[in-house]
């Protein structure tokens, strides 16, 4: 999964896609509560479960990312020390 193809991840990046929302400060803005963790996991697993017309790939459902890789993406998005949240 190349998140940069559709999302802004870090403020310093000058080249990123704009099909999806900016993920800059994702965890800082949303926190890491159980509902946010569940939403983030499910969105990465199968984005179409939230929006049938979503253009985001169903990373887990289609086997594009492994469970470990999805956990890594979640850490990138939610960890307060991650570059995404700086």
PDB file of C-alpha atoms in Angstrom:
ATOM      1  CA  UNK A   1       0.000   0.000   0.000  1.00  0.00           C
ATOM      2  CA  UNK A   2       1.412   3.370  -1.022  1.00  0.00           C
ATOM      3  CA  UNK A   3      -0.495   5.757   1.239  1.00  0.00           C
ATOM      4  CA  UNK A   4       1.214   8.764  -0.388  1.00  0.00           C
ATOM      5  CA  UNK A   5      -0.529   7.981  -3.662  1.00  0.00           C
ATOM      6  CA  UNK A   6      -3.788   9.266  -2.137  1.00  0.00           C
ATOM      7  CA  UNK A   7      -3.000  10.941   1.209  1.00  0.00           C
ATOM      8  CA  UNK A   8      -0.789  13.586   2.739  1.00  0.00           C
ATOM      9  CA  UNK A   9       1.108  11.870   5.546  1.00  0.00           C
ATOM     10  CA  UNK A  10       3.686  14.385   6.760  1.00  0.00           C
ATOM     11  CA  UNK A  11       3.765  18.166   6.552  1.00  0.00           C
ATOM     12  CA  UNK A  12       7.264  18.248   5.021  1.00  0.00           C
ATOM     13  CA  UNK A  13       6.230  16.159   1.993  1.00  0.00           C
ATOM     14  CA  UNK A  14       5.556  18.251  -1.079  1.00  0.00           C
ATOM     15  CA  UNK A  15       4.355  15.455  -3.339  1.00  0.00           C
ATOM     16  CA  UNK A  16       1.310  13.411  -2.350  1.00  0.00           C
ATOM     17  CA  UNK A  17      -2.074  12.420  -3.704  1.00  0.00           C
ATOM     18  CA  UNK A  18      -5.268  14.244  -2.900  1.00  0.00           C
ATOM     19  CA  UNK A  19      -7.909  11.560  -3.510  1.00  0.00           C
ATOM     20  CA  UNK A  20      -8.059  10.753   0.203  1.00  0.00           C
ATOM     21  CA  UNK A  21      -8.087  13.053   3.210  1.00  0.00           C
ATOM     22  CA  UNK A  22      -4.889  14.288   4.778  1.00  0.00           C
ATOM     23  CA  UNK A  23      -3.606  11.882   7.419  1.00  0.00           C
ATOM     24  CA  UNK A  24      -1.221  14.477   8.869  1.00  0.00           C
ATOM     25  CA  UNK A  25      -1.733  14.566  12.663  1.00  0.00           C
ATOM     26  CA  UNK A  26      -4.136  11.610  12.419  1.00  0.00           C
ATOM     27  CA  UNK A  27      -3.428  10.301  15.911  1.00  0.00           C
ATOM     28  CA  UNK A  28      -2.860  13.712  17.449  1.00  0.00           C
ATOM     29  CA  UNK A  29      -6.314  14.876  16.337  1.00  0.00           C
ATOM     30  CA  UNK A  30      -8.212  11.643  16.998  1.00  0.00           C
ATOM     31  CA  UNK A  31      -6.399  10.101  19.967  1.00  0.00           C
ATOM     32  CA  UNK A  32      -6.057   6.403  20.567  1.00  0.00           C
ATOM     33  CA  UNK A  33      -9.330   5.430  22.206  1.00  0.00           C
ATOM     34  CA  UNK A  34     -10.832   1.997  21.593  1.00  0.00           C
ATOM     35  CA  UNK A  35     -13.397   3.362  19.075  1.00  0.00           C
ATOM     36  CA  UNK A  36     -10.644   5.116  17.080  1.00  0.00           C
ATOM     37  CA  UNK A  37      -8.476   1.984  17.131  1.00  0.00           C
ATOM     38  CA  UNK A  38     -11.422  -0.104  15.936  1.00  0.00           C
ATOM     39  CA  UNK A  39     -12.349   2.387  13.214  1.00  0.00           C
ATOM     40  CA  UNK A  40      -8.757   2.631  11.960  1.00  0.00           C
ATOM     41  CA  UNK A  41      -8.312  -1.154  11.933  1.00  0.00           C
ATOM     42  CA  UNK A  42     -11.605  -1.703  10.105  1.00  0.00           C
ATOM     43  CA  UNK A  43     -10.946   1.088   7.607  1.00  0.00           C
ATOM     44  CA  UNK A  44      -7.592  -0.463   6.683  1.00  0.00           C
ATOM     45  CA  UNK A  45      -9.009  -3.968   6.688  1.00  0.00           C
ATOM     46  CA  UNK A  46     -12.041  -3.228   4.488  1.00  0.00           C
ATOM     47  CA  UNK A  47     -12.714   0.441   3.669  1.00  0.00           C
ATOM     48  CA  UNK A  48     -15.864  -0.460   1.760  1.00  0.00           C
ATOM     49  CA  UNK A  49     -17.516  -1.556   5.018  1.00  0.00           C
ATOM     50  CA  UNK A  50     -17.814   2.144   5.919  1.00  0.00           C
ATOM     51  CA  UNK A  51     -18.439   3.509   2.451  1.00  0.00           C
ATOM     52  CA  UNK A  52     -19.375   1.202  -0.409  1.00  0.00           C
ATOM     53  CA  UNK A  53     -18.144   3.798  -2.920  1.00  0.00           C
ATOM     54  CA  UNK A  54     -14.746   4.299  -1.253  1.00  0.00           C
ATOM     55  CA  UNK A  55     -11.774   4.303  -3.595  1.00  0.00           C
ATOM     56  CA  UNK A  56      -9.500   3.108  -0.790  1.00  0.00           C
ATOM     57  CA  UNK A  57      -8.365  -0.476  -1.327  1.00  0.00           C
ATOM     58  CA  UNK A  58      -9.586  -3.181   1.032  1.00  0.00           C
ATOM     59  CA  UNK A  59      -6.048  -3.877   2.214  1.00  0.00           C
ATOM     60  CA  UNK A  60      -6.736  -6.728   4.615  1.00  0.00           C
ATOM     61  CA  UNK A  61      -9.790  -8.177   2.935  1.00  0.00           C
ATOM     62  CA  UNK A  62      -7.990  -8.527  -0.406  1.00  0.00           C
ATOM     63  CA  UNK A  63      -4.683  -9.658   1.121  1.00  0.00           C
ATOM     64  CA  UNK A  64      -2.799  -6.573  -0.053  1.00  0.00           C
ATOM     65  CA  UNK A  65      -1.374  -6.092   3.446  1.00  0.00           C
ATOM     66  CA  UNK A  66      -0.781  -8.723   6.115  1.00  0.00           C
ATOM     67  CA  UNK A  67      -2.082  -8.322   9.649  1.00  0.00           C
ATOM     68  CA  UNK A  68       1.416  -7.300  10.763  1.00  0.00           C
ATOM     69  CA  UNK A  69       1.624  -4.677   8.017  1.00  0.00           C
ATOM     70  CA  UNK A  70      -1.771  -3.262   8.983  1.00  0.00           C
ATOM     71  CA  UNK A  71      -0.565  -3.012  12.591  1.00  0.00           C
ATOM     72  CA  UNK A  72       2.508  -1.154  11.322  1.00  0.00           C
ATOM     73  CA  UNK A  73       0.323   1.320   9.413  1.00  0.00           C
ATOM     74  CA  UNK A  74      -1.804   1.804  12.524  1.00  0.00           C
ATOM     75  CA  UNK A  75       1.333   2.519  14.558  1.00  0.00           C
ATOM     76  CA  UNK A  76       2.414   5.062  11.947  1.00  0.00           C
ATOM     77  CA  UNK A  77      -0.964   6.782  12.127  1.00  0.00           C
ATOM     78  CA  UNK A  78      -1.607   6.624  15.870  1.00  0.00           C
ATOM     79  CA  UNK A  79       1.756   6.712  17.678  1.00  0.00           C
ATOM     80  CA  UNK A  80       2.311  10.203  19.066  1.00  0.00           C
ATOM     81  CA  UNK A  81       6.045   9.918  18.278  1.00  0.00           C
ATOM     82  CA  UNK A  82       5.404   8.965  14.662  1.00  0.00           C
ATOM     83  CA  UNK A  83       6.392  11.459  11.930  1.00  0.00           C
ATOM     84  CA  UNK A  84       2.685  11.646  11.050  1.00  0.00           C
ATOM     85  CA  UNK A  85       1.919  13.272  14.403  1.00  0.00           C
ATOM     86  CA  UNK A  86       4.863  15.695  14.629  1.00  0.00           C
TER      87      UNK A  86
END
